[in-house]
PDB file of C-alpha atoms in Angstrom:
ATOM      1  CA  GLU A  20     -29.377  21.385 -44.640  1.00 66.00           C
ATOM      2  CA  THR A  21     -29.832  19.899 -41.202  1.00 71.00           C
ATOM      3  CA  GLY A  22     -32.555  21.599 -40.021  1.00 93.00           C
ATOM      4  CA  VAL A  23     -30.962  23.568 -37.677  1.00 96.00           C
ATOM      5  CA  THR A  24     -30.258  27.292 -38.651  1.00 96.00           C
ATOM      6  CA  GLN A  25     -28.063  30.062 -36.902  1.00 97.00           C
ATOM      7  CA  THR A  26     -27.665  33.733 -37.398  1.00 97.00           C
ATOM      8  CA  PRO A  27     -25.597  35.573 -38.016  1.00 97.00           C
ATOM      9  CA  ARG A  28     -23.259  33.508 -39.681  1.00 95.00           C
ATOM     10  CA  HIS A  29     -20.158  35.786 -38.995  1.00 96.00           C
ATOM     11  CA  LEU A  30     -19.836  38.444 -36.347  1.00 96.00           C
ATOM     12  CA  VAL A  31     -17.066  40.924 -35.807  1.00 95.00           C
ATOM     13  CA  MET A  32     -17.621  42.491 -32.012  1.00 92.00           C
ATOM     14  CA  GLY A  33     -15.495  44.843 -30.033  1.00 90.00           C
ATOM     15  CA  MET A  34     -15.164  43.857 -26.299  1.00 88.00           C
ATOM     16  CA  THR A  35     -17.574  46.443 -25.269  1.00 87.00           C
ATOM     17  CA  ASN A  36     -20.376  45.275 -27.267  1.00 88.00           C
ATOM     18  CA  LYS A  37     -23.402  43.403 -26.996  1.00 93.00           C
ATOM     19  CA  LYS A  38     -24.702  41.049 -29.456  1.00 95.00           C
ATOM     20  CA  SER A  39     -26.847  37.806 -29.142  1.00 97.00           C
ATOM     21  CA  LEU A  40     -26.654  34.520 -31.477  1.00 98.00           C
ATOM     22  CA  LYS A  41     -29.701  33.011 -32.391  1.00 98.00           C
ATOM     23  CA  CYS A  42     -30.383  29.280 -33.136  1.00 98.00           C
ATOM     24  CA  GLU A  43     -33.634  27.503 -34.391  1.00 97.00           C
ATOM     25  CA  GLN A  44     -34.333  24.152 -35.318  1.00 96.00           C
ATOM     26  CA  HIS A  45     -37.466  22.874 -37.308  1.00 94.00           C
ATOM     27  CA  LEU A  46     -36.792  19.160 -36.373  1.00 94.00           C
ATOM     28  CA  GLY A  47     -39.242  18.935 -33.327  1.00 92.00           C
ATOM     29  CA  HIS A  48     -36.421  18.024 -30.774  1.00 92.00           C
ATOM     30  CA  ASN A  49     -36.282  18.264 -27.049  1.00 89.00           C
ATOM     31  CA  ALA A  50     -32.693  19.225 -26.537  1.00 91.00           C
ATOM     32  CA  MET A  51     -30.481  22.101 -27.689  1.00 92.00           C
ATOM     33  CA  TYR A  52     -26.712  22.728 -27.121  1.00 93.00           C
ATOM     34  CA  TRP A  53     -24.410  25.609 -27.411  1.00 95.00           C
ATOM     35  CA  TYR A  54     -20.710  24.346 -28.370  1.00 95.00           C
ATOM     36  CA  LYS A  55     -17.607  26.534 -29.042  1.00 95.00           C
ATOM     37  CA  GLN A  56     -15.018  25.155 -31.373  1.00 94.00           C
ATOM     38  CA  SER A  57     -11.613  26.525 -31.575  1.00 92.00           C
ATOM     39  CA  ALA A  58      -9.040  25.810 -34.312  1.00 88.00           C
ATOM     40  CA  LYS A  59      -7.513  22.215 -33.558  1.00 84.00           C
ATOM     41  CA  LYS A  60      -9.087  21.691 -30.544  1.00 89.00           C
ATOM     42  CA  PRO A  61     -12.267  19.494 -29.227  1.00 91.00           C
ATOM     43  CA  LEU A  62     -15.656  20.871 -29.424  1.00 92.00           C
ATOM     44  CA  GLU A  63     -16.539  22.659 -25.909  1.00 92.00           C
ATOM     45  CA  LEU A  64     -19.823  22.026 -24.447  1.00 90.00           C
ATOM     46  CA  MET A  65     -21.002  25.125 -23.170  1.00 93.00           C
ATOM     47  CA  PHE A  66     -24.557  24.901 -22.138  1.00 91.00           C
ATOM     48  CA  VAL A  67     -27.720  22.107 -22.500  1.00 89.00           C
ATOM     49  CA  TYR A  68     -31.149  22.739 -22.640  1.00 90.00           C
ATOM     50  CA  SER A  69     -33.617  19.950 -22.335  1.00 84.00           C
ATOM     51  CA  LEU A  70     -37.477  20.867 -22.538  1.00 76.00           C
ATOM     52  CA  GLU A  71     -36.661  24.581 -22.226  1.00 72.00           C
ATOM     53  CA  GLU A  72     -34.661  23.862 -19.160  1.00 75.00           C
ATOM     54  CA  ARG A  73     -30.903  24.387 -18.366  1.00 75.00           C
ATOM     55  CA  VAL A  74     -29.643  20.985 -17.539  1.00 71.00           C
ATOM     56  CA  GLU A  75     -25.860  21.768 -17.948  1.00 71.00           C
ATOM     57  CA  ASN A  76     -23.731  24.647 -17.947  1.00 69.00           C
ATOM     58  CA  ASN A  77     -19.822  23.673 -18.136  1.00 72.00           C
ATOM     59  CA  SER A  78     -17.841  26.312 -16.221  1.00 81.00           C
ATOM     60  CA  VAL A  79     -18.709  28.984 -18.793  1.00 90.00           C
ATOM     61  CA  PRO A  80     -17.758  32.713 -17.893  1.00 92.00           C
ATOM     62  CA  SER A  81     -20.429  34.626 -17.460  1.00 92.00           C
ATOM     63  CA  ARG A  82     -20.002  37.242 -20.329  1.00 94.00           C
ATOM     64  CA  PHE A  83     -21.868  34.176 -22.116  1.00 95.00           C
ATOM     65  CA  SER A  84     -25.576  34.196 -21.129  1.00 94.00           C
ATOM     66  CA  PRO A  85     -27.914  31.585 -22.812  1.00 94.00           C
ATOM     67  CA  GLU A  86     -31.494  31.838 -23.477  1.00 94.00           C
ATOM     68  CA  CYS A  87     -34.203  29.269 -24.088  1.00 93.00           C
ATOM     69  CA  PRO A  88     -37.548  30.668 -24.817  1.00 92.00           C
ATOM     70  CA  ASN A  89     -39.175  27.638 -26.179  1.00 91.00           C
ATOM     71  CA  SER A  90     -38.099  24.235 -27.390  1.00 89.00           C
ATOM     72  CA  SER A  91     -37.353  25.490 -31.236  1.00 94.00           C
ATOM     73  CA  HIS A  92     -35.125  28.521 -30.025  1.00 96.00           C
ATOM     74  CA  LEU A  93     -31.835  28.945 -28.312  1.00 96.00           C
ATOM     75  CA  PHE A  94     -29.972  32.289 -28.006  1.00 97.00           C
ATOM     76  CA  LEU A  95     -26.533  33.190 -26.701  1.00 97.00           C
ATOM     77  CA  HIS A  96     -26.108  36.666 -25.412  1.00 97.00           C
ATOM     78  CA  LEU A  97     -22.893  37.934 -25.461  1.00 96.00           C
ATOM     79  CA  HIS A  98     -21.494  40.750 -23.549  1.00 93.00           C
ATOM     80  CA  THR A  99     -17.735  42.234 -22.811  1.00 93.00           C
ATOM     81  CA  LEU A 100     -16.124  39.406 -24.701  1.00 93.00           C
ATOM     82  CA  GLN A 101     -12.168  38.897 -24.541  1.00 94.00           C
ATOM     83  CA  PRO A 102     -10.179  38.143 -27.871  1.00 94.00           C
ATOM     84  CA  GLU A 103      -9.910  34.680 -26.820  1.00 94.00           C
ATOM     85  CA  ASP A 104     -13.352  34.051 -27.147  1.00 96.00           C
ATOM     86  CA  SER A 105     -13.196  34.451 -30.772  1.00 96.00           C
ATOM     87  CA  ALA A 106     -14.342  31.060 -32.572  1.00 96.00           C
ATOM     88  CA  LEU A 107     -16.772  29.306 -34.257  1.00 96.00           C
ATOM     89  CA  TYR A 108     -20.387  28.796 -32.093  1.00 97.00           C
ATOM     90  CA  LEU A 109     -22.121  26.184 -33.073  1.00 97.00           C
ATOM     91  CA  CYS A 110     -25.622  25.002 -31.823  1.00 97.00           C
ATOM     92  CA  ALA A 111     -27.117  21.788 -31.813  1.00 95.00           C
ATOM     93  CA  SER A 112     -30.086  19.998 -31.382  1.00 93.00           C
ATOM     94  CA  SER A 113     -31.319  16.242 -30.511  1.00 91.00           C
ATOM     95  CA  GLU A 114     -34.337  14.322 -29.797  1.00 87.00           C
ATOM     96  CA  GLY A 115     -33.462  13.760 -26.183  1.00 72.00           C
ATOM     97  CA  GLY A 116     -30.862  14.979 -24.126  1.00 63.00           C
ATOM     98  CA  GLY A 117     -29.091  13.544 -20.915  1.00 59.00           C
ATOM     99  CA  ASP A 118     -29.352   9.516 -20.901  1.00 58.00           C
ATOM    100  CA  ARG A 119     -30.579   9.256 -24.470  1.00 59.00           C
ATOM    101  CA  SER A 120     -28.012   8.203 -27.276  1.00 59.00           C
ATOM    102  CA  TYR A 121     -29.364  10.204 -29.990  1.00 79.00           C
ATOM    103  CA  GLU A 122     -27.189  12.097 -32.435  1.00 87.00           C
ATOM    104  CA  GLN A 123     -26.919  15.484 -32.541  1.00 91.00           C
ATOM    105  CA  TYR A 124     -27.788  17.941 -35.489  1.00 93.00           C
ATOM    106  CA  PHE A 125     -25.574  20.683 -35.613  1.00 95.00           C
ATOM    107  CA  GLY A 126     -26.083  24.149 -37.487  1.00 95.00           C
ATOM    108  CA  PRO A 127     -23.551  25.915 -39.586  1.00 93.00           C
ATOM    109  CA  GLY A 128     -22.190  28.236 -36.760  1.00 95.00           C
ATOM    110  CA  THR A 129     -21.625  31.522 -35.862  1.00 97.00           C
ATOM    111  CA  ARG A 130     -17.702  32.862 -36.960  1.00 96.00           C
ATOM    112  CA  LEU A 131     -17.029  35.063 -34.173  1.00 96.00           C
ATOM    113  CA  THR A 132     -14.275  37.746 -34.092  1.00 96.00           C
ATOM    114  CA  VAL A 133     -13.570  40.115 -31.103  1.00 95.00           C
ATOM    115  CA  THR A 134     -11.248  42.637 -31.596  1.00 92.00           C
TER     116      THR A 134
ATOM    117  CA  GLY B 175      -8.956  13.113 -16.889  1.00 75.00           C
ATOM    118  CA  GLN B 176     -11.047  12.368 -19.685  1.00 85.00           C
ATOM    119  CA  ASN B 177      -9.526  12.070 -23.142  1.00 91.00           C
ATOM    120  CA  ILE B 178      -9.932  11.539 -26.959  1.00 96.00           C
ATOM    121  CA  ASP B 179      -6.965  10.876 -28.985  1.00 96.00           C
ATOM    122  CA  GLN B 180      -7.363  11.077 -32.958  1.00 97.00           C
ATOM    123  CA  PRO B 181      -4.366  11.919 -35.280  1.00 97.00           C
ATOM    124  CA  THR B 182      -4.394  15.293 -36.384  1.00 96.00           C
ATOM    125  CA  GLU B 183      -4.002  14.849 -40.313  1.00 97.00           C
ATOM    126  CA  MET B 184      -4.014  11.879 -42.914  1.00 98.00           C
ATOM    127  CA  THR B 185      -3.747  11.863 -46.436  1.00 98.00           C
ATOM    128  CA  ALA B 186      -5.142   9.314 -48.770  1.00 98.00           C
ATOM    129  CA  THR B 187      -5.524   9.037 -52.682  1.00 97.00           C
ATOM    130  CA  GLU B 188      -8.930   9.213 -54.464  1.00 97.00           C
ATOM    131  CA  GLY B 189     -10.167   5.289 -55.038  1.00 97.00           C
ATOM    132  CA  ALA B 190      -8.175   3.927 -52.118  1.00 98.00           C
ATOM    133  CA  ILE B 191      -9.039   2.959 -48.284  1.00 98.00           C
ATOM    134  CA  VAL B 192      -8.516   4.966 -45.119  1.00 98.00           C
ATOM    135  CA  GLN B 193      -8.985   4.187 -41.605  1.00 98.00           C
ATOM    136  CA  ILE B 194      -9.193   6.697 -39.201  1.00 98.00           C
ATOM    137  CA  ASN B 195      -8.067   5.497 -35.373  1.00 98.00           C
ATOM    138  CA  CYS B 196      -9.924   6.733 -32.188  1.00 98.00           C
ATOM    139  CA  THR B 197      -8.792   5.827 -28.574  1.00 98.00           C
ATOM    140  CA  TYR B 198     -10.434   6.855 -25.363  1.00 97.00           C
ATOM    141  CA  GLN B 199      -9.975   7.135 -21.850  1.00 96.00           C
ATOM    142  CA  THR B 200     -13.424   8.227 -20.116  1.00 94.00           C
ATOM    143  CA  SER B 201     -15.353   7.838 -16.997  1.00 91.00           C
ATOM    144  CA  GLY B 202     -17.843   5.031 -18.224  1.00 92.00           C
ATOM    145  CA  PHE B 203     -18.959   4.399 -21.714  1.00 93.00           C
ATOM    146  CA  ASN B 204     -22.177   4.747 -23.014  1.00 91.00           C
ATOM    147  CA  GLY B 205     -21.684   4.887 -26.968  1.00 93.00           C
ATOM    148  CA  LEU B 206     -19.196   6.244 -29.783  1.00 96.00           C
ATOM    149  CA  PHE B 207     -20.198   8.648 -32.598  1.00 96.00           C
ATOM    150  CA  TRP B 208     -18.336   9.644 -35.415  1.00 97.00           C
ATOM    151  CA  TYR B 209     -19.104  13.055 -37.295  1.00 97.00           C
ATOM    152  CA  GLN B 210     -17.934  14.371 -40.711  1.00 97.00           C
ATOM    153  CA  GLN B 211     -17.267  18.246 -40.944  1.00 95.00           C
ATOM    154  CA  HIS B 212     -16.300  19.817 -44.120  1.00 94.00           C
ATOM    155  CA  ALA B 213     -14.663  23.201 -43.834  1.00 90.00           C
ATOM    156  CA  GLY B 214     -16.844  25.900 -42.760  1.00 84.00           C
ATOM    157  CA  GLU B 215     -19.837  23.519 -42.515  1.00 88.00           C
ATOM    158  CA  ALA B 216     -21.719  21.912 -39.626  1.00 90.00           C
ATOM    159  CA  PRO B 217     -20.723  18.654 -38.149  1.00 93.00           C
ATOM    160  CA  THR B 218     -22.974  15.780 -39.818  1.00 94.00           C
ATOM    161  CA  PHE B 219     -23.823  12.299 -37.937  1.00 93.00           C
ATOM    162  CA  LEU B 220     -21.934   9.496 -39.354  1.00 95.00           C
ATOM    163  CA  SER B 221     -22.330   6.556 -37.178  1.00 95.00           C
ATOM    164  CA  TYR B 222     -22.989   5.310 -33.521  1.00 93.00           C
ATOM    165  CA  ASN B 223     -21.230   2.468 -32.070  1.00 95.00           C
ATOM    166  CA  VAL B 224     -22.284   1.110 -28.608  1.00 94.00           C
ATOM    167  CA  LEU B 225     -21.606  -2.744 -28.716  1.00 95.00           C
ATOM    168  CA  ASP B 226     -18.193  -4.148 -29.940  1.00 97.00           C
ATOM    169  CA  GLY B 227     -18.443  -5.215 -33.612  1.00 97.00           C
ATOM    170  CA  LEU B 228     -18.557  -3.501 -37.217  1.00 97.00           C
ATOM    171  CA  GLU B 229     -21.007  -1.489 -38.067  1.00 94.00           C
ATOM    172  CA  GLU B 230     -21.360  -0.877 -42.212  1.00 94.00           C
ATOM    173  CA  LYS B 231     -22.895   1.819 -44.216  1.00 91.00           C
ATOM    174  CA  GLY B 232     -22.272   1.995 -47.509  1.00 95.00           C
ATOM    175  CA  ARG B 233     -18.649   3.475 -48.267  1.00 97.00           C
ATOM    176  CA  PHE B 234     -18.088   3.913 -44.416  1.00 97.00           C
ATOM    177  CA  SER B 235     -17.928   1.229 -41.544  1.00 97.00           C
ATOM    178  CA  SER B 236     -17.097   2.116 -37.781  1.00 98.00           C
ATOM    179  CA  PHE B 237     -15.473  -0.286 -35.619  1.00 98.00           C
ATOM    180  CA  LEU B 238     -15.502  -0.922 -31.620  1.00 98.00           C
ATOM    181  CA  SER B 239     -13.817  -2.348 -29.196  1.00 98.00           C
ATOM    182  CA  ARG B 240     -14.737  -1.456 -25.335  1.00 97.00           C
ATOM    183  CA  SER B 241     -11.836  -3.372 -23.566  1.00 96.00           C
ATOM    184  CA  LYS B 242      -9.207  -1.701 -25.778  1.00 96.00           C
ATOM    185  CA  GLY B 243     -10.955   1.736 -25.669  1.00 97.00           C
ATOM    186  CA  TYR B 244     -10.488   1.930 -29.190  1.00 97.00           C
ATOM    187  CA  SER B 245     -12.897   2.850 -32.334  1.00 98.00           C
ATOM    188  CA  TYR B 246     -11.966   3.106 -36.336  1.00 98.00           C
ATOM    189  CA  LEU B 247     -13.749   4.587 -38.992  1.00 98.00           C
ATOM    190  CA  LEU B 248     -12.910   2.936 -42.313  1.00 98.00           C
ATOM    191  CA  LEU B 249     -13.422   4.837 -45.525  1.00 98.00           C
ATOM    192  CA  LYS B 250     -13.481   3.041 -48.895  1.00 97.00           C
ATOM    193  CA  GLU B 251     -13.591   3.869 -52.370  1.00 98.00           C
ATOM    194  CA  LEU B 252     -12.481   7.491 -51.188  1.00 98.00           C
ATOM    195  CA  GLN B 253     -13.520  10.282 -53.345  1.00 97.00           C
ATOM    196  CA  MET B 254     -12.460  14.110 -53.528  1.00 97.00           C
ATOM    197  CA  LYS B 255     -15.696  15.038 -51.204  1.00 97.00           C
ATOM    198  CA  ASP B 256     -14.738  12.930 -48.883  1.00 98.00           C
ATOM    199  CA  SER B 257     -11.751  15.607 -47.748  1.00 98.00           C
ATOM    200  CA  ALA B 258     -13.002  17.034 -44.559  1.00 97.00           C
ATOM    201  CA  SER B 259     -12.624  16.447 -40.578  1.00 97.00           C
ATOM    202  CA  TYR B 260     -13.826  13.579 -39.099  1.00 98.00           C
ATOM    203  CA  LEU B 261     -14.455  14.067 -35.218  1.00 97.00           C
ATOM    204  CA  CYS B 262     -14.831  11.287 -32.776  1.00 97.00           C
ATOM    205  CA  ALA B 263     -17.183  11.531 -29.573  1.00 96.00           C
ATOM    206  CA  VAL B 264     -17.648   9.233 -26.660  1.00 95.00           C
ATOM    207  CA  LYS B 265     -20.444   9.568 -24.281  1.00 91.00           C
ATOM    208  CA  ASP B 266     -19.263   8.903 -20.435  1.00 89.00           C
ATOM    209  CA  SER B 267     -21.051   7.583 -17.455  1.00 87.00           C
ATOM    210  CA  ASN B 268     -22.961  10.728 -17.125  1.00 81.00           C
ATOM    211  CA  TYR B 269     -24.231  10.754 -20.414  1.00 79.00           C
ATOM    212  CA  GLN B 270     -21.838  13.774 -21.321  1.00 83.00           C
ATOM    213  CA  LEU B 271     -20.300  13.939 -25.130  1.00 87.00           C
ATOM    214  CA  ILE B 272     -16.595  13.919 -24.746  1.00 91.00           C
ATOM    215  CA  TRP B 273     -15.107  14.896 -28.140  1.00 94.00           C
ATOM    216  CA  GLY B 274     -11.857  14.513 -29.753  1.00 95.00           C
ATOM    217  CA  ALA B 275      -9.878  17.433 -31.712  1.00 95.00           C
ATOM    218  CA  GLY B 276     -10.866  15.884 -34.909  1.00 96.00           C
ATOM    219  CA  THR B 277      -8.970  14.135 -37.866  1.00 97.00           C
ATOM    220  CA  LYS B 278      -8.340  16.406 -41.119  1.00 97.00           C
ATOM    221  CA  LEU B 279      -8.738  13.991 -44.034  1.00 98.00           C
ATOM    222  CA  ILE B 280      -6.766  15.291 -47.128  1.00 98.00           C
ATOM    223  CA  ILE B 281      -7.862  13.312 -50.495  1.00 97.00           C
ATOM    224  CA  LYS B 282      -5.530  13.506 -53.439  1.00 96.00           C
ATOM    225  CA  PRO B 283      -6.137  12.843 -57.182  1.00 94.00           C
TER     226      PRO B 283
END
């Protein structure tokens, strides 16, 4: 238990569906992250929020839409996804973002399958 | 481009020692991290190196040579529970984390 929770743990959705992934951190951290993890590939950073402000968006398609209502919660809204979006989506948090070299604490991930 | 290289898979015997290497080419350097990830679980932080040398933490040690763009994770007295993937990640000059694809370590009795 790392202090970062994610729901749901598994999600199967069709290409026309709309769904949301939720992440919550109980560590009092200021920065939160969304990553995509595909088999045998490096973690891909998608979005970074620092103090509830989006500070990084790594050219992610618009069918992925993040939301950070407060420093403890992070959402990833999904719509009209493609089969190649099937992957493990990991949320992480850290004490500071940007130029602070703090370790990141990860949630268990949501295994997403797009049919 | 930026690149982190680590072996895809390694096998070792329970009780033995294994060294997992990581080489990197990044635009600048602001520290190197090692994470452990068991199958189906979250990555968990193992170590952080920003200066050259060896950092020891129990059965695990991590080494860094900035001039060579090289690090290794050393695991001693291997246990079956050490079977996992080990991820190397480097913070570049923009403090962005660049990740390797991970090394799957298989421990055999």
